[in-house]
Amino acid sequence: MQTNELRASELRSRLALALDVDDAVEAQRLAAELAPWFGVAKVGLELFSAAGPRVVQMLIDDGYEVFLDLKLADIPTTVRKAARVLGALGVSYLTMHAFAGPAVLRAGVEGLTEGAELAGLPIPSALAVTVLTSDADAPPHILGKRVAAAVESRCAGVVCAASDVAEAKQLAPRLIAVVPGLRPPGSPADDQARSATPGEALAAGADLLVVGRAVTASKDRKSAASELVSSLTA
Ligand code: C5P
């Protein structure tokens, strides 16, 4: 899809807001403020550790699709059981670390599916995190290995840097590509080693864009979100 063909309403479902805060009230406030631009709320380790499963329900009740970014990585049985619990929460996406290998990813996919089915909910998309966008030293061959693990284990998608999307899609065209580490032109990279602009990520073929500090750390968050969307729809 061409960037300029995107309408703001379509784009909203492809923009995930990283709620990297340690308090449910603050998360809900941020989510409410930025709901006109973001259709997906990403709950990561910090917020889930602070607020637990109730924050997921709260965001669903507020109309968000929830992206639970817990990056699971453990023995297959443990990942299966954790994913089964998380699959019953109503999340739309759950991440696991691809470095854990296909057996672990497969256990996670099965647990997630079972948990959602038992709760009568749609089956969430399992996402395999390929290489952290903060990792500047990952060897080049590793992406292919991790994408292959995602395919083998029937994950719905991968999380990768914008610069890895083309290769990931070539290897596995049916996987959705989720891209974090996004920074508008000229803004600080923070701890992201392989950042890109949101426009570059979309042009590379990203399906879901994860946006955190570029908007949440801005002095004027609404303007930052609005400018981000304008830059992608103009
Ligand atoms: O603030 P910033 O836009 O850098 O936030 C990026 C978010 O995406 C964080 O919540 C981080 O945990 C997550 N993430 C990432 N790189 C990955 C996977 C997830 O930065 N490979």
PDB file of N, CA and C and ligand atoms in Angstrom, residues 18 20 42 69 71 129 131-134 159-160 180-183 189-192 210-214 216, ligand 1:
ATOM      1  N   ALA A  18       3.010   2.966  22.561  1.00  0.00           N
ATOM      2  CA  ALA A  18       3.733   2.267  23.628  1.00  0.00           C
ATOM      3  C   ALA A  18       3.504   2.999  24.954  1.00  0.00           C
ATOM      4  N   ASP A  20       4.641   3.116  27.967  1.00  0.00           N
ATOM      5  CA  ASP A  20       5.761   2.727  28.824  1.00  0.00           C
ATOM      6  C   ASP A  20       5.803   3.599  30.076  1.00  0.00           C
ATOM      7  N   LYS A  42      -0.016  -0.477  23.389  1.00  0.00           N
ATOM      8  CA  LYS A  42       1.000  -1.497  23.711  1.00  0.00           C
ATOM      9  C   LYS A  42       1.323  -1.443  25.206  1.00  0.00           C
ATOM     10  N   ASP A  69       3.205  -6.719  25.156  1.00  0.00           N
ATOM     11  CA  ASP A  69       4.606  -6.884  24.725  1.00  0.00           C
ATOM     12  C   ASP A  69       5.433  -7.393  25.904  1.00  0.00           C
ATOM     13  N   LYS A  71       7.375 -10.195  25.657  1.00  0.00           N
ATOM     14  CA  LYS A  71       8.582 -10.851  25.106  1.00  0.00           C
ATOM     15  C   LYS A  71       8.909 -12.120  25.896  1.00  0.00           C
ATOM     16  N   VAL A 129       9.689 -11.656  18.345  1.00  0.00           N
ATOM     17  CA  VAL A 129      10.650 -10.545  18.314  1.00  0.00           C
ATOM     18  C   VAL A 129      11.944 -11.092  17.720  1.00  0.00           C
ATOM     19  N   VAL A 131      15.078  -9.293  16.328  1.00  0.00           N
ATOM     20  CA  VAL A 131      16.295  -8.671  16.875  1.00  0.00           C
ATOM     21  C   VAL A 131      15.863  -7.361  17.518  1.00  0.00           C
ATOM     22  N   LEU A 132      16.291  -7.117  18.726  1.00  0.00           N
ATOM     23  CA  LEU A 132      15.887  -5.866  19.379  1.00  0.00           C
ATOM     24  C   LEU A 132      16.418  -4.674  18.585  1.00  0.00           C
ATOM     25  N   THR A 133      15.572  -3.650  18.494  1.00  0.00           N
ATOM     26  CA  THR A 133      16.001  -2.459  17.744  1.00  0.00           C
ATOM     27  C   THR A 133      17.094  -1.701  18.500  1.00  0.00           C
ATOM     28  N   SER A 134      17.314  -2.045  19.755  1.00  0.00           N
ATOM     29  CA  SER A 134      18.404  -1.433  20.520  1.00  0.00           C
ATOM     30  C   SER A 134      19.725  -2.164  20.288  1.00  0.00           C
ATOM     31  N   VAL A 159       8.375  -8.955  15.000  1.00  0.00           N
ATOM     32  CA  VAL A 159       8.744  -7.591  15.361  1.00  0.00           C
ATOM     33  C   VAL A 159      10.174  -7.414  14.873  1.00  0.00           C
ATOM     34  N   CYS A 160      10.401  -6.371  14.096  1.00  0.00           N
ATOM     35  CA  CYS A 160      11.751  -6.150  13.565  1.00  0.00           C
ATOM     36  C   CYS A 160      11.977  -4.672  13.295  1.00  0.00           C
ATOM     37  N   PRO A 180       9.071  -1.230  15.758  1.00  0.00           N
ATOM     38  CA  PRO A 180       9.304  -0.215  16.788  1.00  0.00           C
ATOM     39  C   PRO A 180      10.562   0.591  16.430  1.00  0.00           C
ATOM     40  N   GLY A 181      11.007   1.405  17.364  1.00  0.00           N
ATOM     41  CA  GLY A 181      12.232   2.178  17.146  1.00  0.00           C
ATOM     42  C   GLY A 181      12.015   3.321  16.174  1.00  0.00           C
ATOM     43  N   LEU A 182      10.830   3.912  16.194  1.00  0.00           N
ATOM     44  CA  LEU A 182      10.515   4.960  15.208  1.00  0.00           C
ATOM     45  C   LEU A 182      10.750   6.357  15.774  1.00  0.00           C
ATOM     46  N   ARG A 183      11.330   7.179  14.962  1.00  0.00           N
ATOM     47  CA  ARG A 183      11.624   8.553  15.347  1.00  0.00           C
ATOM     48  C   ARG A 183      11.335   9.474  14.162  1.00  0.00           C
ATOM     49  N   ALA A 189      17.428   9.553  19.081  1.00  0.00           N
ATOM     50  CA  ALA A 189      17.230   8.102  18.949  1.00  0.00           C
ATOM     51  C   ALA A 189      17.073   7.428  20.309  1.00  0.00           C
ATOM     52  N   ASP A 190      17.426   8.101  21.401  1.00  0.00           N
ATOM     53  CA  ASP A 190      17.413   7.502  22.744  1.00  0.00           C
ATOM     54  C   ASP A 190      18.250   6.220  22.725  1.00  0.00           C
ATOM     55  N   ASP A 191      17.686   5.102  23.236  1.00  0.00           N
ATOM     56  CA  ASP A 191      18.460   3.853  23.282  1.00  0.00           C
ATOM     57  C   ASP A 191      18.234   2.986  22.049  1.00  0.00           C
ATOM     58  N   GLN A 192      17.603   3.524  21.015  1.00  0.00           N
ATOM     59  CA  GLN A 192      17.347   2.743  19.804  1.00  0.00           C
ATOM     60  C   GLN A 192      18.542   2.872  18.858  1.00  0.00           C
ATOM     61  N   VAL A 210       5.000   0.876  15.937  1.00  0.00           N
ATOM     62  CA  VAL A 210       4.992   1.098  17.385  1.00  0.00           C
ATOM     63  C   VAL A 210       5.649   2.448  17.669  1.00  0.00           C
ATOM     64  N   VAL A 211       4.885   3.316  18.319  1.00  0.00           N
ATOM     65  CA  VAL A 211       5.389   4.659  18.602  1.00  0.00           C
ATOM     66  C   VAL A 211       5.349   4.894  20.112  1.00  0.00           C
ATOM     67  N   GLY A 212       6.495   5.242  20.659  1.00  0.00           N
ATOM     68  CA  GLY A 212       6.560   5.531  22.087  1.00  0.00           C
ATOM     69  C   GLY A 212       6.983   6.956  22.340  1.00  0.00           C
ATOM     70  N   ARG A 213       8.239   7.106  22.754  1.00  0.00           N
ATOM     71  CA  ARG A 213       8.699   8.420  23.216  1.00  0.00           C
ATOM     72  C   ARG A 213       8.581   9.539  22.198  1.00  0.00           C
ATOM     73  N   ALA A 214       8.600   9.208  20.906  1.00  0.00           N
ATOM     74  CA  ALA A 214       8.470  10.269  19.901  1.00  0.00           C
ATOM     75  C   ALA A 214       7.189  11.066  20.133  1.00  0.00           C
ATOM     76  N   THR A 216       5.004  10.228  23.306  1.00  0.00           N
ATOM     77  CA  THR A 216       4.694  10.311  24.743  1.00  0.00           C
ATOM     78  C   THR A 216       5.644  11.242  25.501  1.00  0.00           C
TER      79      THR A 216
HETATM   80  O1  C5P B   1       9.933   5.006  23.069  1.00  0.00           O
HETATM   81  P1  C5P B   1      10.195   4.079  21.924  1.00  0.00           P
HETATM   82  O2  C5P B   1       9.430   4.464  20.649  1.00  0.00           O
HETATM   83  O3  C5P B   1      11.657   3.820  21.678  1.00  0.00           O
HETATM   84  O4  C5P B   1       9.540   2.703  22.407  1.00  0.00           O
HETATM   85  C1  C5P B   1       9.662   1.528  21.671  1.00  0.00           C
HETATM   86  C2  C5P B   1       8.825   0.465  22.315  1.00  0.00           C
HETATM   87  O5  C5P B   1       8.897  -0.714  21.507  1.00  0.00           O
HETATM   88  C3  C5P B   1       9.260   0.057  23.716  1.00  0.00           C
HETATM   89  O6  C5P B   1       8.085  -0.236  24.440  1.00  0.00           O
HETATM   90  C4  C5P B   1      10.099  -1.179  23.505  1.00  0.00           C
HETATM   91  O7  C5P B   1      10.018  -2.075  24.583  1.00  0.00           O
HETATM   92  C5  C5P B   1       9.443  -1.790  22.263  1.00  0.00           C
HETATM   93  N1  C5P B   1      10.314  -2.612  21.424  1.00  0.00           N
HETATM   94  C6  C5P B   1      11.488  -2.159  20.858  1.00  0.00           C
HETATM   95  N2  C5P B   1      12.251  -2.984  20.078  1.00  0.00           N
HETATM   96  C7  C5P B   1      11.855  -4.240  19.835  1.00  0.00           C
HETATM   97  C8  C5P B   1      10.662  -4.713  20.385  1.00  0.00           C
HETATM   98  C9  C5P B   1       9.898  -3.858  21.175  1.00  0.00           C
HETATM   99  O8  C5P B   1      11.836  -0.984  21.043  1.00  0.00           O
HETATM  100  N3  C5P B   1      12.560  -5.005  19.027  1.00  0.00           N
END
